[in-house]
Short mmCIF file of C-alpha atoms and ligand atoms in Angstrom, two decimals:
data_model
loop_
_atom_site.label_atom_id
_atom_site.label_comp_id
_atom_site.label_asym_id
_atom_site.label_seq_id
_atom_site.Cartn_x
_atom_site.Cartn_y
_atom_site.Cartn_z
CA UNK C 277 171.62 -103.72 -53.06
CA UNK C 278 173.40 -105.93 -50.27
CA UNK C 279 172.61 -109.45 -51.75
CA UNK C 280 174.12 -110.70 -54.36
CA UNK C 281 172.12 -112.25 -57.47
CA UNK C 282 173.86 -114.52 -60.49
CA UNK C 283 171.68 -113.87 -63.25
CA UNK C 284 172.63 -116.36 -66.67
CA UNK C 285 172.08 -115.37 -70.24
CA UNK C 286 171.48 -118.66 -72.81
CA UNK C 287 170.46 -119.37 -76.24
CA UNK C 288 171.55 -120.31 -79.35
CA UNK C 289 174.56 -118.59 -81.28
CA UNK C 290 173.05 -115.78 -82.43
CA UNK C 291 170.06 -115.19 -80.09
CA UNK C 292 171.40 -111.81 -79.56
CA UNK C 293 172.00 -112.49 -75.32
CA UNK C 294 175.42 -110.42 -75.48
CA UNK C 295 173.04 -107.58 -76.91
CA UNK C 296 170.91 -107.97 -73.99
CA UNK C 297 173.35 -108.39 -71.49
CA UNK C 298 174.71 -105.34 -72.01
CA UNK C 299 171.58 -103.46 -72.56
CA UNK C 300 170.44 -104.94 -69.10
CA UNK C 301 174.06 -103.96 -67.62
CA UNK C 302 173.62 -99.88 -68.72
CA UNK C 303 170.19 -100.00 -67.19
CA UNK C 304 171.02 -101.92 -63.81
CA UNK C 305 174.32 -99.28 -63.18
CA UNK C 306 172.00 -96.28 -63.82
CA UNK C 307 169.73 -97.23 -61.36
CA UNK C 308 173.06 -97.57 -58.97
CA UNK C 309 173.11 -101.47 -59.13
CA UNK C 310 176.73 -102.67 -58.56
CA UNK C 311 177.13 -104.89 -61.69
CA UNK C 312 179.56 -107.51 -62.79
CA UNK C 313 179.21 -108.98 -66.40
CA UNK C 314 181.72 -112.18 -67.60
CA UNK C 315 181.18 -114.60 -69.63
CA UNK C 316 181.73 -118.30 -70.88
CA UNK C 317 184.19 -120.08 -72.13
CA UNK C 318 186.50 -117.51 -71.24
CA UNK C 319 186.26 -114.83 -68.71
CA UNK C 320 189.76 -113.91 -68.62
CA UNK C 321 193.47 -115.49 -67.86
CA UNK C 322 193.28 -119.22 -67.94
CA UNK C 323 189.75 -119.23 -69.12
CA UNK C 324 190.97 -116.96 -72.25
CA UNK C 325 193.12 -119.95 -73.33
CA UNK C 326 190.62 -122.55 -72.64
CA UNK C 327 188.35 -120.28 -74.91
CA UNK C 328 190.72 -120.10 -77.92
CA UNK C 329 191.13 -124.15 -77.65
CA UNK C 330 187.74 -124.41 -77.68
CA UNK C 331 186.34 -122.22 -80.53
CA UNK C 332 189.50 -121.65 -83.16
CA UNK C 333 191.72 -125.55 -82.86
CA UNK C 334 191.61 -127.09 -85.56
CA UNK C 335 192.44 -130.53 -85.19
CA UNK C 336 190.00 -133.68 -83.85
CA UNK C 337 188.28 -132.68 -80.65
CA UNK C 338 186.87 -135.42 -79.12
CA UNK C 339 182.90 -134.54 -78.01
CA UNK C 340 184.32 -135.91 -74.10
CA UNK C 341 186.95 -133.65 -74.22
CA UNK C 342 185.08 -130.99 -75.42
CA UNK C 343 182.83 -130.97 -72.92
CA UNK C 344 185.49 -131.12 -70.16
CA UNK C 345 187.16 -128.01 -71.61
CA UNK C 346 184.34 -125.75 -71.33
CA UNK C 347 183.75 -127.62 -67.65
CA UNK C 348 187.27 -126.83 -66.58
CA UNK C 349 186.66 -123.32 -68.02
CA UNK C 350 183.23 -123.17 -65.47
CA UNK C 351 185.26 -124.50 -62.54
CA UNK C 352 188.07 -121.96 -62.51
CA UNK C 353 185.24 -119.11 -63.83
CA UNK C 354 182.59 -120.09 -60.97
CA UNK C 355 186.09 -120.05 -57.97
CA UNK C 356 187.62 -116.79 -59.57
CA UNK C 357 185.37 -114.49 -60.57
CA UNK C 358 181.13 -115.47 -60.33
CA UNK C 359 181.30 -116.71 -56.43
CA UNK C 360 183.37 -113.99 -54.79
CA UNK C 361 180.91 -110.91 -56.73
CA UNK C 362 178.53 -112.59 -55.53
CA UNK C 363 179.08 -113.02 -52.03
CA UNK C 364 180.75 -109.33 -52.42
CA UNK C 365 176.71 -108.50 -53.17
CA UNK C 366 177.69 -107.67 -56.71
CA UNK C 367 174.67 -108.49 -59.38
CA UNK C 368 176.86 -111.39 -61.69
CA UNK C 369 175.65 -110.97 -65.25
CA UNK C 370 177.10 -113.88 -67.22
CA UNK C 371 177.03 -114.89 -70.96
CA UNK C 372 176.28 -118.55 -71.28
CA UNK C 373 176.93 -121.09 -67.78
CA UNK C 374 175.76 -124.33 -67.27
CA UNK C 375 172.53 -124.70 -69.62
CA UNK C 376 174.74 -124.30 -72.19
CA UNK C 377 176.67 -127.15 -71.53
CA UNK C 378 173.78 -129.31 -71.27
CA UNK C 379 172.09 -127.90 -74.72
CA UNK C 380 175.36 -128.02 -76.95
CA UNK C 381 177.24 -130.99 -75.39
CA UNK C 382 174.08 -132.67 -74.11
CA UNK C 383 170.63 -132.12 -76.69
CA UNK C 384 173.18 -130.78 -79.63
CA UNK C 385 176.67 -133.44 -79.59
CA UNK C 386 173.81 -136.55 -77.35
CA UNK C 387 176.41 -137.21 -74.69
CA UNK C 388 174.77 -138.45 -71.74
CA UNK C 389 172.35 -135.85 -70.08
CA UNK C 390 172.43 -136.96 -66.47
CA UNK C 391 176.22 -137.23 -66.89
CA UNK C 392 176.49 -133.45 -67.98
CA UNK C 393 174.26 -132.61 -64.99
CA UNK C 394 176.60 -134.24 -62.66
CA UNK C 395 179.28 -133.00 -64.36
CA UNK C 396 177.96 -129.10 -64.09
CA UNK C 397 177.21 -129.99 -60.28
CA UNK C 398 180.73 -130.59 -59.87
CA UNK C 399 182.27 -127.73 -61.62
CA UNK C 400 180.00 -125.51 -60.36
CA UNK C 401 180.18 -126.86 -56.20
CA UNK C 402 176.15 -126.93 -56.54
CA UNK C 403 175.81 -122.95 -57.24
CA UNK C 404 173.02 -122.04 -59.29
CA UNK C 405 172.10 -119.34 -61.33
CA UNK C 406 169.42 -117.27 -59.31
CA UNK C 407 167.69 -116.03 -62.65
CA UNK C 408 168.77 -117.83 -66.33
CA UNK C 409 167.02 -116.19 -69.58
CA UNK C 410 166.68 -118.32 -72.40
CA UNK C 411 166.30 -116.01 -75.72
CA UNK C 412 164.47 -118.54 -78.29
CA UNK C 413 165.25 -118.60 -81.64
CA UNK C 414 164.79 -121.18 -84.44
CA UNK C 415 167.76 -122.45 -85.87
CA UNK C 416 167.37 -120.90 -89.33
CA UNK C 417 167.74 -117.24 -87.84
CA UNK C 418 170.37 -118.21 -85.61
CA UNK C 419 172.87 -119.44 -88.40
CA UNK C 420 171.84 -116.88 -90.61
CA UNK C 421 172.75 -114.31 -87.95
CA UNK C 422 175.92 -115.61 -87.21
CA UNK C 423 176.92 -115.53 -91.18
CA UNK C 424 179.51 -117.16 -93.13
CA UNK C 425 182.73 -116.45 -90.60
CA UNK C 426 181.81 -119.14 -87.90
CA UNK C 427 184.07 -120.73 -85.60
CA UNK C 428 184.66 -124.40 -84.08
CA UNK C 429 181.27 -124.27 -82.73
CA UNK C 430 179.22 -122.65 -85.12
CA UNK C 431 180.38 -125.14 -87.59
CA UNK C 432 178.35 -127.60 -86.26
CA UNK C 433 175.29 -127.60 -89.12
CA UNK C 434 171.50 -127.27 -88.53
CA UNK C 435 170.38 -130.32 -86.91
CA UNK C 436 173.14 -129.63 -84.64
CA UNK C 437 171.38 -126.03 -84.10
CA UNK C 438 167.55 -128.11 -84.10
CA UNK C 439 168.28 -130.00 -81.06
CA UNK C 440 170.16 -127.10 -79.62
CA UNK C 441 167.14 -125.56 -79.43
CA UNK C 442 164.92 -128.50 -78.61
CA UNK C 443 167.32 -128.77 -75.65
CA UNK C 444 167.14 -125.98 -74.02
CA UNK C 445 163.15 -125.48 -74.11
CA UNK C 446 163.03 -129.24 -72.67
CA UNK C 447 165.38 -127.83 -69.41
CA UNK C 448 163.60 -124.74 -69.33
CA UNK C 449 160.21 -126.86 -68.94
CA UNK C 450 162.55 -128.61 -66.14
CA UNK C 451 162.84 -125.80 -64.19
CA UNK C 452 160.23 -123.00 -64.90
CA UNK C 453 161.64 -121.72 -61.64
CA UNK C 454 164.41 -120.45 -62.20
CA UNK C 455 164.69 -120.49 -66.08
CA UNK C 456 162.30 -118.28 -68.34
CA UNK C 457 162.41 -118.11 -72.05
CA UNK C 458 162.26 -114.87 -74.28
CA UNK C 459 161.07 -114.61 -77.92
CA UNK C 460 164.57 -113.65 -79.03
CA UNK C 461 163.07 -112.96 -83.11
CA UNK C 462 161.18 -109.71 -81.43
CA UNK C 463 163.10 -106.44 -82.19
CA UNK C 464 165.98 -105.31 -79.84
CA UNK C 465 163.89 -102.77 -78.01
CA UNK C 466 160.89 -105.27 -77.57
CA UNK C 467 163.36 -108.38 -76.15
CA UNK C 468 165.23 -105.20 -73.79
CA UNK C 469 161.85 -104.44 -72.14
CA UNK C 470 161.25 -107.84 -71.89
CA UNK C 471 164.23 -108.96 -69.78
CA UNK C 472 163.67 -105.47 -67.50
CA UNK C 473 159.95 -106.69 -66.56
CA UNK C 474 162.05 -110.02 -65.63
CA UNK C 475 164.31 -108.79 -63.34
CA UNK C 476 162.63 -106.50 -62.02
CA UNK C 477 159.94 -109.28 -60.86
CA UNK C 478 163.22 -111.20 -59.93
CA UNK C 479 164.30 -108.04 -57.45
CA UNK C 480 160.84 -106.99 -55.72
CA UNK C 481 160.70 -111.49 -55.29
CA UNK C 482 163.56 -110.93 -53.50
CA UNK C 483 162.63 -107.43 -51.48
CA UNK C 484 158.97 -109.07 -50.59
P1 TYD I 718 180.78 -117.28 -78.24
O1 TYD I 718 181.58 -116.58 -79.28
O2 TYD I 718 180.90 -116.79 -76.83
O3 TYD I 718 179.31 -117.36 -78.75
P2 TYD I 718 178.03 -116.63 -78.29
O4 TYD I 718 178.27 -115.15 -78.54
O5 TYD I 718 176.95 -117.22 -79.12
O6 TYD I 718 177.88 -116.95 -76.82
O7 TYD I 718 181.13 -118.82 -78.31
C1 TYD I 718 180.78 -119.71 -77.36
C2 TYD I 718 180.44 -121.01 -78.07
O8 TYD I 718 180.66 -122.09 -77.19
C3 TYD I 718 178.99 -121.07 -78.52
O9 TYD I 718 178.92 -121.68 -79.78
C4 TYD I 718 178.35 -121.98 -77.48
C5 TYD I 718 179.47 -122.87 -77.08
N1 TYD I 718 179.38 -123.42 -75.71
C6 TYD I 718 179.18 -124.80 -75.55
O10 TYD I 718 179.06 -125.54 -76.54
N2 TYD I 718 179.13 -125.30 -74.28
C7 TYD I 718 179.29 -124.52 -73.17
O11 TYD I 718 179.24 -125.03 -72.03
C8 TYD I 718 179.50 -123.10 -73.36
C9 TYD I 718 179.68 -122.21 -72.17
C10 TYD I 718 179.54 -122.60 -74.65
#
């Protein structure tokens, strides 16, 4: 593989994406794919910090700032780490990027949806995802996935989690393109085979 492909990984907290991801990771480096997986908030050094802020503080945080915490976190993750693998050719596998900021901080807190679109435009410098995979889940499951330990986020409630979900089927219908949404209540085996028939339509697109 000589091009480079930045595949995204969304959905609700407890969709069971980091599952996937690495599922999808084991199988891509057996068949000798050069693979990079990261993640968001929080790859590593600064974004670490910015991660611990955002999920474990305690105090007031207002929904602005929020959302410029986890954009600051995409700006410094997109410079560092997502855009030089890659133009290195490297297949980016990331957990959570842009969508999510428009589902949580958009559809799930109501700030201004156009505004978080611009906003992900900027922190991003206009890079998108080649390939994002929502895995859809009703809000129910998710919270009862995550349990009773939740963080910052996970705090949030129910309706919170409804229009979570609403949110990101509504910018999925927005770009059927580039994002495609999974069943994410199937069992782990089922969702795994689906993501592998998506990418691997993704990479003979790309051959062809
Ligand atoms: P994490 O523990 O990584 O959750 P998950 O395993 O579900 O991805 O926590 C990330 C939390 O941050 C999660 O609740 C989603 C939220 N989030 C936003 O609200 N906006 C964003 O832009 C990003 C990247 C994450």
């Amino acid at each position: 593989m000589t091009q480079g492909l930045f595949i995204t990984f969304e959905g609700a907290d407890g969709c069971g994406k980091t599952t996937q991801l690495k599922l999808l990771a084991e199988y891509l480096q057996k068949n000798g794919v050069d693979v990079l997986v990261t993640r968001e908030p929080g790859a590593k050094g600064l974004g670490e910090k910015l991660r611990d802020i955002l999920l474990n503080y305690d105090g007031v945080v207002s929904d602005r700032c929020e959302a410029f915490l986890f954009l600051a976190d995409r700006a410094q993750h997109i410079d560092t780490i997502v855009a030089p693998a890659v133009d290195a050719g490297k297949v980016v596998l990331c957990d959570r990027h842009i969508d999510s900021t428009a589902a949580y901080q958009g559809y799930g807190r109501g700030q201004d949806i156009v505004q978080i679109n611009n906003l992900n435009m900027i922190a991003t410098g206009g890079r998108k995802p080649d390939l994002t995979i929502v895995f859809d889940i009703d809000a129910e499951t998710s919270l009862a996935r995550v349990g009773s330990a939740k963080d910052r986020m996970e705090s949030s409630g129910i309706e919170f989690f409804n229009r979570v979900r609403d949110g990101y089927l509504k910018i999925a219908a927005l770009e059927p393109n580039r994002i495609k949404v999974l069943d994410a209540t199937k069992s782990i085996d089922e969702v795994q085979q689906d993501v592998i028939e998506l990418i691997n339509t993704k990479l003979c697109a790309l051959k062809s």
